Short mmCIF file of C-alpha atoms in Angstrom, two decimals:
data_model
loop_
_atom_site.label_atom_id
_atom_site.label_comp_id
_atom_site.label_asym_id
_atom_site.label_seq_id
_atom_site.Cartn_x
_atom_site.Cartn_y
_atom_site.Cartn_z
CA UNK A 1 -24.20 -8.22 20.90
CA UNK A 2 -21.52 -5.76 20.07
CA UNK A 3 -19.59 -5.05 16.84
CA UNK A 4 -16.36 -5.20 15.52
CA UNK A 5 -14.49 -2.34 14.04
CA UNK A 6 -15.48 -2.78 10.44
CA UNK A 7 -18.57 -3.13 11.34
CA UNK A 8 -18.61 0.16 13.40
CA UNK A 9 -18.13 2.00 10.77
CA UNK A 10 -19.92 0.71 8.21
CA UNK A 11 -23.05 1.24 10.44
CA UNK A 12 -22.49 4.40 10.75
CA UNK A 13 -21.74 5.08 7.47
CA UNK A 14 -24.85 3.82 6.56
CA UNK A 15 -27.05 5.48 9.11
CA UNK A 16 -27.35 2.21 11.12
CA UNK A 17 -27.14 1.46 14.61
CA UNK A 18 -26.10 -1.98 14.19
CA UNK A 19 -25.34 -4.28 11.20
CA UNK A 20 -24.24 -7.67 11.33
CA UNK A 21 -22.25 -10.00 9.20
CA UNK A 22 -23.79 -10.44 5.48
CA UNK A 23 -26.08 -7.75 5.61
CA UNK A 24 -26.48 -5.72 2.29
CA UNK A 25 -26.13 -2.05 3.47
CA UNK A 26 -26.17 1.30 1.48
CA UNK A 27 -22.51 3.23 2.63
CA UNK A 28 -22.51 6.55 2.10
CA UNK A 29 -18.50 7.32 0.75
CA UNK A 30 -16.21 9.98 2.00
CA UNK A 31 -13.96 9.87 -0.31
CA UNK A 32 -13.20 7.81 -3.70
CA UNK A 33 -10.15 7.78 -5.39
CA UNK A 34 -9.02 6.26 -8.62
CA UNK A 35 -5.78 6.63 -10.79
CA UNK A 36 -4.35 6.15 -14.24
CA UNK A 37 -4.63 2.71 -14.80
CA UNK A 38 -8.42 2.51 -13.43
CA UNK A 39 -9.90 6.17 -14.10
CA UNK A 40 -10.50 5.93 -18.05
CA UNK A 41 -12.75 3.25 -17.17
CA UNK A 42 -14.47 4.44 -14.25
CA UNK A 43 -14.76 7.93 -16.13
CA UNK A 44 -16.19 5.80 -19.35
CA UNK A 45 -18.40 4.34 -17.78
CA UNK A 46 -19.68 7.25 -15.46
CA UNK A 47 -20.42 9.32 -18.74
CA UNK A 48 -22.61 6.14 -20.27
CA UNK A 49 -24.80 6.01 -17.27
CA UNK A 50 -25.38 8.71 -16.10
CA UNK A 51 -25.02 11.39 -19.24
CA UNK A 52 -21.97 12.95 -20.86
CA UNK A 53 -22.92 15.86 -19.03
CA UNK A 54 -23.30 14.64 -15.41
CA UNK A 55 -21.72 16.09 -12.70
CA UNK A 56 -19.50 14.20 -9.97
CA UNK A 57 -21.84 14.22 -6.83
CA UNK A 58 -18.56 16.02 -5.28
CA UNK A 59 -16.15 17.62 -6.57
CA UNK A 60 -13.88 17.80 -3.02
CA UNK A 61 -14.43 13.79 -2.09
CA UNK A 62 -13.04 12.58 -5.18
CA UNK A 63 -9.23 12.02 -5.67
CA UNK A 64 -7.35 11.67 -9.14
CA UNK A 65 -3.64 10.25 -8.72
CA UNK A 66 -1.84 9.18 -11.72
CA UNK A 67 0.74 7.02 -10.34
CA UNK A 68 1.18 3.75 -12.13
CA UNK A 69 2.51 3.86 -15.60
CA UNK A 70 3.75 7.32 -15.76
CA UNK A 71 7.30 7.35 -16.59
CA UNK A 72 7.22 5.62 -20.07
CA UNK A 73 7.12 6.36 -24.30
CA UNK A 74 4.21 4.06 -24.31
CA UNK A 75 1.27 6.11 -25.91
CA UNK A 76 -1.69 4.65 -24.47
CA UNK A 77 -0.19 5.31 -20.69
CA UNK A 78 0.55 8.36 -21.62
CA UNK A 79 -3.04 9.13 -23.14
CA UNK A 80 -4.37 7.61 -20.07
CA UNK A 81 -3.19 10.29 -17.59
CA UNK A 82 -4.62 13.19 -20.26
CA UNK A 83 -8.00 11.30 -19.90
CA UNK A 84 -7.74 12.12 -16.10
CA UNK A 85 -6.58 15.62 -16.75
CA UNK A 86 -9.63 16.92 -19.22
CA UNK A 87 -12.05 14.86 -17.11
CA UNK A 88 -10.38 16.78 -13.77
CA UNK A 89 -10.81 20.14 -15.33
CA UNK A 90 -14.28 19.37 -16.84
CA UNK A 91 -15.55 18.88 -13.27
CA UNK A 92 -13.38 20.91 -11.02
CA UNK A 93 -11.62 18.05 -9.40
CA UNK A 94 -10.19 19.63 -6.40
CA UNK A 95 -7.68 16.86 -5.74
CA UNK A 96 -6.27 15.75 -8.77
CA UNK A 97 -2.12 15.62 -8.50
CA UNK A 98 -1.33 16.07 -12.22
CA UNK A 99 2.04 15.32 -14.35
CA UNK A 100 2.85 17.42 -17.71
CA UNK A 101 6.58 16.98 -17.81
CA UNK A 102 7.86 13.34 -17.64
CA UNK A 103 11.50 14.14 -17.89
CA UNK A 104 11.81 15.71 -15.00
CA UNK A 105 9.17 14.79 -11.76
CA UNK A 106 10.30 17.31 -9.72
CA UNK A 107 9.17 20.21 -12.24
CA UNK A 108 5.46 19.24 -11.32
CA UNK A 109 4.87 20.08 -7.78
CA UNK A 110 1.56 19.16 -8.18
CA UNK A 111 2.45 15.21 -8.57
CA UNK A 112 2.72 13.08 -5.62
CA UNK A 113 3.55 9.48 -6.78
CA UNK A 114 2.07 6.26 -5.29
CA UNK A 115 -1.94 6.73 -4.42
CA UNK A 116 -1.89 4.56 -1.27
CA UNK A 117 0.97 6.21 0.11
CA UNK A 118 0.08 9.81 -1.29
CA UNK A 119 -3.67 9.59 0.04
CA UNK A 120 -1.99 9.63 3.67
CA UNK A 121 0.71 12.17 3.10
CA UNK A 122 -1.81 14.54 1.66
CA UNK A 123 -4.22 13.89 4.71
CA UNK A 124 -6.78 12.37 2.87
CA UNK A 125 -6.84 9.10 5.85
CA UNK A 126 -8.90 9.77 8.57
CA UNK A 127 -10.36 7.51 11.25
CA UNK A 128 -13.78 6.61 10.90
CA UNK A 129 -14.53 7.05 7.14
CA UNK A 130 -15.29 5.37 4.13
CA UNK A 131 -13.04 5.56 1.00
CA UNK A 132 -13.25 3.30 -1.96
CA UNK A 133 -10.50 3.32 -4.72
CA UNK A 134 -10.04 1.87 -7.38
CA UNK A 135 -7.30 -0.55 -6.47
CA UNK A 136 -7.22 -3.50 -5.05
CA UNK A 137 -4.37 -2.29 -2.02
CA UNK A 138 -6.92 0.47 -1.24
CA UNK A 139 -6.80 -1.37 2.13
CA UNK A 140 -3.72 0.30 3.05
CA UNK A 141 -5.76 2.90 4.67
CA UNK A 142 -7.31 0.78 7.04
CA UNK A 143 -4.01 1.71 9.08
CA UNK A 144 -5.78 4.87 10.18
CA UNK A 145 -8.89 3.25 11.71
CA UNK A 146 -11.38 3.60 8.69
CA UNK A 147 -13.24 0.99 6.14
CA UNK A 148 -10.68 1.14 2.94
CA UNK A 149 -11.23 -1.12 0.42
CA UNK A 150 -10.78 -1.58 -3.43
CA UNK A 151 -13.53 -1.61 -6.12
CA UNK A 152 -14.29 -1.87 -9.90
CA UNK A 153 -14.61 0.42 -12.57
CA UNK A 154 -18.50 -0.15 -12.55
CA UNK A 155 -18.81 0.21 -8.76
CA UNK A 156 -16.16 3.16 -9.00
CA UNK A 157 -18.65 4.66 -11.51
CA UNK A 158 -21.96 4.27 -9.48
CA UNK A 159 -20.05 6.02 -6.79
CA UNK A 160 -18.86 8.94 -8.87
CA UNK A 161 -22.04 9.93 -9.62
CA UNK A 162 -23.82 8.92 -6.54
CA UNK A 163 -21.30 8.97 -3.38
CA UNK A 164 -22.92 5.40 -2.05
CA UNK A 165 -22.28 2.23 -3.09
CA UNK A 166 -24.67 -1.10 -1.54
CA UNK A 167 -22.07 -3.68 -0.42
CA UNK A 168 -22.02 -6.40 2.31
CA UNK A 169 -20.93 -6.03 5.63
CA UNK A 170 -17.78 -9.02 5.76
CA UNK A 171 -17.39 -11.20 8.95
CA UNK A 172 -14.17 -9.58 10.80
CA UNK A 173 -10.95 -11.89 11.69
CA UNK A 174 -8.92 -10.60 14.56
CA UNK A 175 -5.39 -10.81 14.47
CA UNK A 176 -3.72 -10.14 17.64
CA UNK A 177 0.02 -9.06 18.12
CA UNK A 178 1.60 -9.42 21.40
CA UNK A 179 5.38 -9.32 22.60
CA UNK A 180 8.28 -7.40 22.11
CA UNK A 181 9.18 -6.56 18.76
CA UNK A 182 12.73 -7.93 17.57
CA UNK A 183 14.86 -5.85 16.44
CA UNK A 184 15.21 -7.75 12.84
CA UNK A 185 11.23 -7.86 12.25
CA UNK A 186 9.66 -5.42 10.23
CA UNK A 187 5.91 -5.16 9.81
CA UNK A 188 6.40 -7.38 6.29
CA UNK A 189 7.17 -10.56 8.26
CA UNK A 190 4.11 -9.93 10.56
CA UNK A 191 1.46 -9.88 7.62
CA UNK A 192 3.76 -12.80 5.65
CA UNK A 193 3.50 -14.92 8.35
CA UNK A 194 -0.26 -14.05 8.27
CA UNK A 195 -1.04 -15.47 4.92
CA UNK A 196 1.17 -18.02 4.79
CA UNK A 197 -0.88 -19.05 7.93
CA UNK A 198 -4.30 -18.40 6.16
CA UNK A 199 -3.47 -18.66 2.54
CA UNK A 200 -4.46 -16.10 -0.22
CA UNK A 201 -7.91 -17.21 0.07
CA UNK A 202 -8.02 -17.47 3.91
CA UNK A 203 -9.70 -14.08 4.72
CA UNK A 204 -11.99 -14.10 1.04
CA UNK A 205 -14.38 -11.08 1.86
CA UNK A 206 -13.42 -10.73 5.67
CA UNK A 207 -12.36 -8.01 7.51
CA UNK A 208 -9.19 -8.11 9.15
CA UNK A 209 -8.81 -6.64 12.13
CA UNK A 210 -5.13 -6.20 13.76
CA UNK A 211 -4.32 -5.42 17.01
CA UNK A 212 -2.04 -5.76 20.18
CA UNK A 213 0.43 -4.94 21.86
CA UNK A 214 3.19 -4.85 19.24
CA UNK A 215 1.13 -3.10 17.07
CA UNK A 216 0.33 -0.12 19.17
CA UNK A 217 3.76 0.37 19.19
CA UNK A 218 4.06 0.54 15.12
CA UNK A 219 4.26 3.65 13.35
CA UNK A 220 2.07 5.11 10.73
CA UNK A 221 3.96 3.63 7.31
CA UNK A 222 4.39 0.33 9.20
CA UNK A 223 0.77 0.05 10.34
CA UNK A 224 0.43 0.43 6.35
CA UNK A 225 2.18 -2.06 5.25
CA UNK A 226 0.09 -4.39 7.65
CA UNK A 227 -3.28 -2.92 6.12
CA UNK A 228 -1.85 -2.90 2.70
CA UNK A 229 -1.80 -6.52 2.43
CA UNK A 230 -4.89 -7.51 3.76
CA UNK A 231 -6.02 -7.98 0.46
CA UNK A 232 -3.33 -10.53 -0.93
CA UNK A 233 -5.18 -12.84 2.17
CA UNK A 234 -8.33 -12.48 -0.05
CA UNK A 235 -9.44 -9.75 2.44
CA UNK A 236 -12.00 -7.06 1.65
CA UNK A 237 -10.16 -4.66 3.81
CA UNK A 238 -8.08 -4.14 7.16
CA UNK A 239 -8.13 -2.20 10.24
CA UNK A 240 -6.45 -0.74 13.30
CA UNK A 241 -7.90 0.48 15.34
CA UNK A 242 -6.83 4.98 15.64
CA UNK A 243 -4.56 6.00 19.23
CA UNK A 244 -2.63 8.80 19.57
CA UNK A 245 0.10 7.82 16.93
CA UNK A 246 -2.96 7.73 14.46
CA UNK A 247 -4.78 11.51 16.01
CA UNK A 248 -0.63 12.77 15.06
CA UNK A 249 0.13 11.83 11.82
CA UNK A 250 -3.35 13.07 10.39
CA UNK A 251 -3.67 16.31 12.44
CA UNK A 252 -0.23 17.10 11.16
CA UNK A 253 -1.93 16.59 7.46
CA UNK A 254 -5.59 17.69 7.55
CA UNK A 255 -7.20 19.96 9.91
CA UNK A 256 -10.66 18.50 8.88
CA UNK A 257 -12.78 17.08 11.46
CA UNK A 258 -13.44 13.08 12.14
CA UNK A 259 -14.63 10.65 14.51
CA UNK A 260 -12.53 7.64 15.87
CA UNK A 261 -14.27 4.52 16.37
CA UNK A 262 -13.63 1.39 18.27
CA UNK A 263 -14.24 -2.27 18.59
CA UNK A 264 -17.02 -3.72 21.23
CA UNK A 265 -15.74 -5.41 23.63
CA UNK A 266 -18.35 -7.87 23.16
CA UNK A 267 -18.19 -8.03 19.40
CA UNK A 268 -18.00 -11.36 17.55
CA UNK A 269 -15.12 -12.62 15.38
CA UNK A 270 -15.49 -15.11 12.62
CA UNK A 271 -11.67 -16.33 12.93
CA UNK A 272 -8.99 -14.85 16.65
CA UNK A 273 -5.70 -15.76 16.09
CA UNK A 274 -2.46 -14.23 18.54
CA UNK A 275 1.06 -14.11 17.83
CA UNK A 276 3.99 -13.54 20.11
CA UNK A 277 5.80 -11.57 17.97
CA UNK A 278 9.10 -12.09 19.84
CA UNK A 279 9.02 -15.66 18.54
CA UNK A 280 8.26 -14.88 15.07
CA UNK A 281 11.32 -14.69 12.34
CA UNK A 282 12.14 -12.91 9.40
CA UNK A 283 10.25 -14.53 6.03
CA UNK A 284 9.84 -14.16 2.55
CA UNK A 285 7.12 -15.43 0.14
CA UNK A 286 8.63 -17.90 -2.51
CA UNK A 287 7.38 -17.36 -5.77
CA UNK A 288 4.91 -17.31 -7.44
CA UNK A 289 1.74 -16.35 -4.40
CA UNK A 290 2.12 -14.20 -1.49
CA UNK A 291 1.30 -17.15 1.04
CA UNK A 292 4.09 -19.18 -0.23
CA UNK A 293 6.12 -18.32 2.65
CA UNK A 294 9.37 -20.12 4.05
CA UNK A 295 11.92 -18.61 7.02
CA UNK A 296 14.24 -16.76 5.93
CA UNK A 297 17.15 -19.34 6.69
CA UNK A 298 15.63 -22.17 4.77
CA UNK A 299 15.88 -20.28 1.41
CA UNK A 300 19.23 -19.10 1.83
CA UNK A 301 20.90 -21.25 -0.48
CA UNK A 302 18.81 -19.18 -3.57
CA UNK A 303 20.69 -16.87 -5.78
CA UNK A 304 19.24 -13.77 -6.83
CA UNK A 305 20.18 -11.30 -9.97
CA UNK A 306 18.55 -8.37 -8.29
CA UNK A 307 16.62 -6.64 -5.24
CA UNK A 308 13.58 -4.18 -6.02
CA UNK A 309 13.02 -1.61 -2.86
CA UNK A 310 9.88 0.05 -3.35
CA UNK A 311 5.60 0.23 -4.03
CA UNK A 312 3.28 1.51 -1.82
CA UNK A 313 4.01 -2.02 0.24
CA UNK A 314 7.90 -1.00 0.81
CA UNK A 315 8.94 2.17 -0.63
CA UNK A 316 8.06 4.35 2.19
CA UNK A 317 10.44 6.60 3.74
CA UNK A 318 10.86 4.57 6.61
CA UNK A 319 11.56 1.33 4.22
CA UNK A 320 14.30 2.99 2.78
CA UNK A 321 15.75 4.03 6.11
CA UNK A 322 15.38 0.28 7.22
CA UNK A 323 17.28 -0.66 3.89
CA UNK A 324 19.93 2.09 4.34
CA UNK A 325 20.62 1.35 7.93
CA UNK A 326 21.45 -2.27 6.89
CA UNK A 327 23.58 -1.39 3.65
CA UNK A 328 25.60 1.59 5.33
CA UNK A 329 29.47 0.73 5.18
CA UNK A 330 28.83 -2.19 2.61
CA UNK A 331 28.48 -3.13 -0.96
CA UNK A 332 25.87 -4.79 -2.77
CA UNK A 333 26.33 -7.85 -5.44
CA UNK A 334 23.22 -7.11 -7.24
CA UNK A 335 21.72 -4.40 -9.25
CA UNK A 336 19.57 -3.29 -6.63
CA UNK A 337 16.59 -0.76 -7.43
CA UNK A 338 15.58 1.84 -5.27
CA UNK A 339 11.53 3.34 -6.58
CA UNK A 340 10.35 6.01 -4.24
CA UNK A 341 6.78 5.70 -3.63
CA UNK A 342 6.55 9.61 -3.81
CA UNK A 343 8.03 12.57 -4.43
CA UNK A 344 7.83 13.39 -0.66
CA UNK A 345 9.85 10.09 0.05
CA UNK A 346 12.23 11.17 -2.52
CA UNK A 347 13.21 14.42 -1.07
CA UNK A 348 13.11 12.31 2.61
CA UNK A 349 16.27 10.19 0.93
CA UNK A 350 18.59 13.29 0.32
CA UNK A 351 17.58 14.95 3.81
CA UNK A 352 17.55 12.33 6.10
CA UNK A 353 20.76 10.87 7.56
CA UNK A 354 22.07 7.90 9.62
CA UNK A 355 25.62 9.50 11.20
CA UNK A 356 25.95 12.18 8.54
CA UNK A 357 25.12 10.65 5.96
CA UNK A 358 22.17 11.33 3.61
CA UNK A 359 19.83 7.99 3.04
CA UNK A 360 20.83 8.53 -1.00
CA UNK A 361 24.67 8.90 -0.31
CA UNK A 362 24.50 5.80 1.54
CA UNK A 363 22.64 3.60 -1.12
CA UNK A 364 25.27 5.01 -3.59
CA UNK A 365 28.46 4.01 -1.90
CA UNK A 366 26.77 0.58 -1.33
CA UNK A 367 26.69 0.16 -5.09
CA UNK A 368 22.82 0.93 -5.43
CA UNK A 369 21.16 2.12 -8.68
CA UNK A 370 20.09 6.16 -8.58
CA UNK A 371 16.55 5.83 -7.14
CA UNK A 372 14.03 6.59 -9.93
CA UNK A 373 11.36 9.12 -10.06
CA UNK A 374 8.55 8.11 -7.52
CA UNK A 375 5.57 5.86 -9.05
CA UNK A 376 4.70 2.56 -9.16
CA UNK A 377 6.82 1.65 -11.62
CA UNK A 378 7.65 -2.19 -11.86
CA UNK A 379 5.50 -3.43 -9.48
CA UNK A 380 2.92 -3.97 -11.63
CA UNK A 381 5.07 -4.86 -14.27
CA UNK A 382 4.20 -1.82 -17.14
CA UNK A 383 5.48 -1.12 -20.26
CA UNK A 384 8.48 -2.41 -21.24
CA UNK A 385 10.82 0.77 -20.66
CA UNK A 386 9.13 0.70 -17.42
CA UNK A 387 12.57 1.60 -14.65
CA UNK A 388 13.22 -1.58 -12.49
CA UNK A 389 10.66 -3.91 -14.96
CA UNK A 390 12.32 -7.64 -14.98
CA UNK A 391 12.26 -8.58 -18.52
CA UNK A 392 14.31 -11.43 -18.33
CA UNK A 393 14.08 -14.89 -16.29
CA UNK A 394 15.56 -13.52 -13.41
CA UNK A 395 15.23 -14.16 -9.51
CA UNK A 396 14.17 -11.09 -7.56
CA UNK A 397 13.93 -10.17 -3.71
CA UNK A 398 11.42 -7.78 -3.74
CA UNK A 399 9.53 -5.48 -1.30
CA UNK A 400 6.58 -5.61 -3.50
CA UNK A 401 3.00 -7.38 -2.22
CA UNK A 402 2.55 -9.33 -5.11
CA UNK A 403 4.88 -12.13 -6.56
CA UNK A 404 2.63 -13.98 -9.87
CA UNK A 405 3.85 -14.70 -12.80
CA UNK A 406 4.49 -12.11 -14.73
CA UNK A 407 3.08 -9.30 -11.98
CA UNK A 408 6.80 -7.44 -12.35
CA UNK A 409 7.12 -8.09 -16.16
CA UNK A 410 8.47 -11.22 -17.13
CA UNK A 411 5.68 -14.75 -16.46
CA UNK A 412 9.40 -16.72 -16.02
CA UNK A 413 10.84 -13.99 -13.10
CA UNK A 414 10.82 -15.60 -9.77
CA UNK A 415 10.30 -13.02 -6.97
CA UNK A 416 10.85 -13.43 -3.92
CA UNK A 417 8.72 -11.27 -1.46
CA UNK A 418 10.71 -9.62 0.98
CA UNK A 419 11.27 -6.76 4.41
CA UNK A 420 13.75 -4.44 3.82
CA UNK A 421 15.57 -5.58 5.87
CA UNK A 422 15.75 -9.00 3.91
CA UNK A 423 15.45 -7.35 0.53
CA UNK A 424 18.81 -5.15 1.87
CA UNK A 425 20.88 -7.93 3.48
CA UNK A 426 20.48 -10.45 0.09
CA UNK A 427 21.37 -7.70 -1.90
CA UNK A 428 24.93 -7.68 -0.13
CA UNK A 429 25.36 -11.22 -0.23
CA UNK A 430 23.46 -12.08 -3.67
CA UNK A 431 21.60 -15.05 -2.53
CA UNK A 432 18.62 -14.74 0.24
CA UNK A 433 19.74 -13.39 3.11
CA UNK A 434 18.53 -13.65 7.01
CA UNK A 435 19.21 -9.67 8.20
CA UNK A 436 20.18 -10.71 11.64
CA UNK A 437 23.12 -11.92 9.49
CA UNK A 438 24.33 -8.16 9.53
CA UNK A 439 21.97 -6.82 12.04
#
């Protein structure tokens, strides 16, 4: 009997030549990466076990990204990111994209902004491997073909000092996209339309695995935002499987070597499900959970007091170019909030253009707020000075992954979970909007 994906590479990982479903296995890491919100703890806890002297068991596979509550007065996030700087320099972290001057992002060419996003700019994605983070949308990486998943403090720890971790092998579900993609869907709608089908607790400790014909025609940052979700289906990661798009964007980031693996043709699947995507329509995810989800043109009578573009979901550069493409020539109605996910996508929105204009100079004639220094900023709601935070009861289309109460600041916000191409066209109109209205 052959195995899927996941399971590929999770035997070999583990020195294996086959595992199965619900085995416990030992998986050797390739990389682990944790940030500012999760790294005190993970660093905490690495020093109590194994000895305020220990070493990292490698100094080159470990990745420190402060990212989530950086631009803010609040003391304790700000003491949090020095935590990851003295531990960096006590072990001679290669890879740890540092921040001294808050008032001005760009003076620290060292910072990158968003891990998720960040991890594949800096070429630190590659088919075949093993990373662990310390986030729960660690999955986002599964886009490039490798087993990505998030993990605790404790785990985080064990793997700090040891670079294995034991963990089960999930069952994979198979997701299969086939058609011609409509010019109006963007890869948000696909993996909406997922867990509304499945539910937030539909995939609990799966793997899943998408594929077809639709999505080999993807790129990169949309295959992402297909991965990057797999965990608000309760999944323990997601996968594509690598092709040539994959082999381009990391050889154009890493010259360091990795294998691709690949799916039996034989291999089992706990849960197959196809989709013709030309029959699919834009959605959004009613508050307050992620598989809440309702067409697009059944929620248009709902007013809105803002949009939110941005997180490592929807603030990648080719988000914003969605977004910009649909705003060019118009005005918005509602403060709308443009968060870079990093500083690379920030200089991509004052150098790329649609007809001669810049990405920036079109959100600004539509009425859009300056976009803010690249982090995660209000997606995970933050300190109250956090840019973008919803502190009041307000409704909010959002290209966010998450949509509980309280997850963007205030537990009375509704937010509405949106494309960018959704997120853009109710932001014209201030109440949801379907984008083939403008598209």
């Amino acid at each position: 009997m052959g195995m899927t994906l996941t399971e590929k590479i999770l035997a070999k990982a583990s020195g294996k030549s086959y595992v199965s479903p619900g085995e416990n296995i030992w998986v050797n890491a390739d990389l682990l990466m944790t940030h500012d919100v999760c790294g005190p703890g993970t660093i905490g806890i690495f020093k109590k076990e194994f000895g305020s002297d220990a070493k990292v068991w490698d100094r080159e596979k470990i990745v420190l990204i402060p990212d989530h509550y950086i631009f803010t007065k609040d003391a304790r996030a700000n003491r949090n990111v020095d935590i990851l700087r003295d531990f960096a320099k006590e072990q001679d972290i290669k890879y740890f994209y540092d921040i001294t001057d808050l008032s001005n992002f760009k003076a620290n060419p060292d910072y990158k902004g968003v891990c998720h996003v960040a991890l594949a700019q800096e070429g630190h994605t590659r088919p075949g491997e093993v990373l662990f983070g310390t986030d729960s949308h660690t999955c986002n990486a599964g886009a490039f073909g490798q087993f990505a998943t998030g993990i605790g403090n404790t785990d985080a720890a064990f793997v700090m000092g040891t670079g294995k971790l034991l963990i089960k092998v999930p069952a994979s579900m198979k997701f299969v996209f086939d058609g011609e993609m409509p010019p109006y869907l963007l890869a948000k709608d696909l993996i909406l339309h997922v867990i509304g089908d499945i539910s937030v607790s539909g995939a609990n400790y799966r793997a899943l695995e998408i594929s077809g014909e639709a999505i080999s025609k993807l790129t990169m940052e949309e295959r992402m935002t297909l991965c990057n979700m797999a965990i608000e289906a309760g999944g323990k990661n997601g996968v594509i499987a690598p092709d040539q798009t994959t082999f381009d964007y990391v050889r154009s980031r890493t010259d360091k070597p990795f294998e691709s693996l690949y799916a039996d043709a034989d291999a089992p699947y706990y849960y197959v499900k196809h989709y013709d995507v030309s029959k699919l329509e834009p959605v959004v995810a009613k508050p307050h959970s992620p598989d809440n989800r309702a067409l697009v043109r059944e929620v248009t009578d709902v007013k809105i007091d803002r949009v939110y573009i941005g997180s490592c979901t929807g603030g990648k550069t080719e988000d914003f170019y969605h977004a910009a493409k649909l705003l060019k020539g118009q005005q918005v109605k509602v403060p709308t909030y443009l968060v870079p996910a990093t500083q690379k996508v920030y200089n991509d929105l004052f150098s790329i253009k649609i007809d001669g204009l810049t990405l920036s100079e079109i959100f600004l004639q539509a009425g859009c707020i300056e976009p803010a220094s690249p982090s995660c900023a209000a997606c995970l709601g933050g300190p109250q000075d956090t840019f973008g935070r919803v502190n009041e009861a307000e409704v909010c289309v959002s290209t966010t992954n998450r949509n509980f109460p309280g997850r963007m600041g205030n537990k009375q916000a509704q937010i509405y979970l949106a494309s960018p191409y959704t997120a853009a066209a109710s932001a014209l109109t201030g109440h949801i909007t379907d984008p083939r209205d403008f598209l």
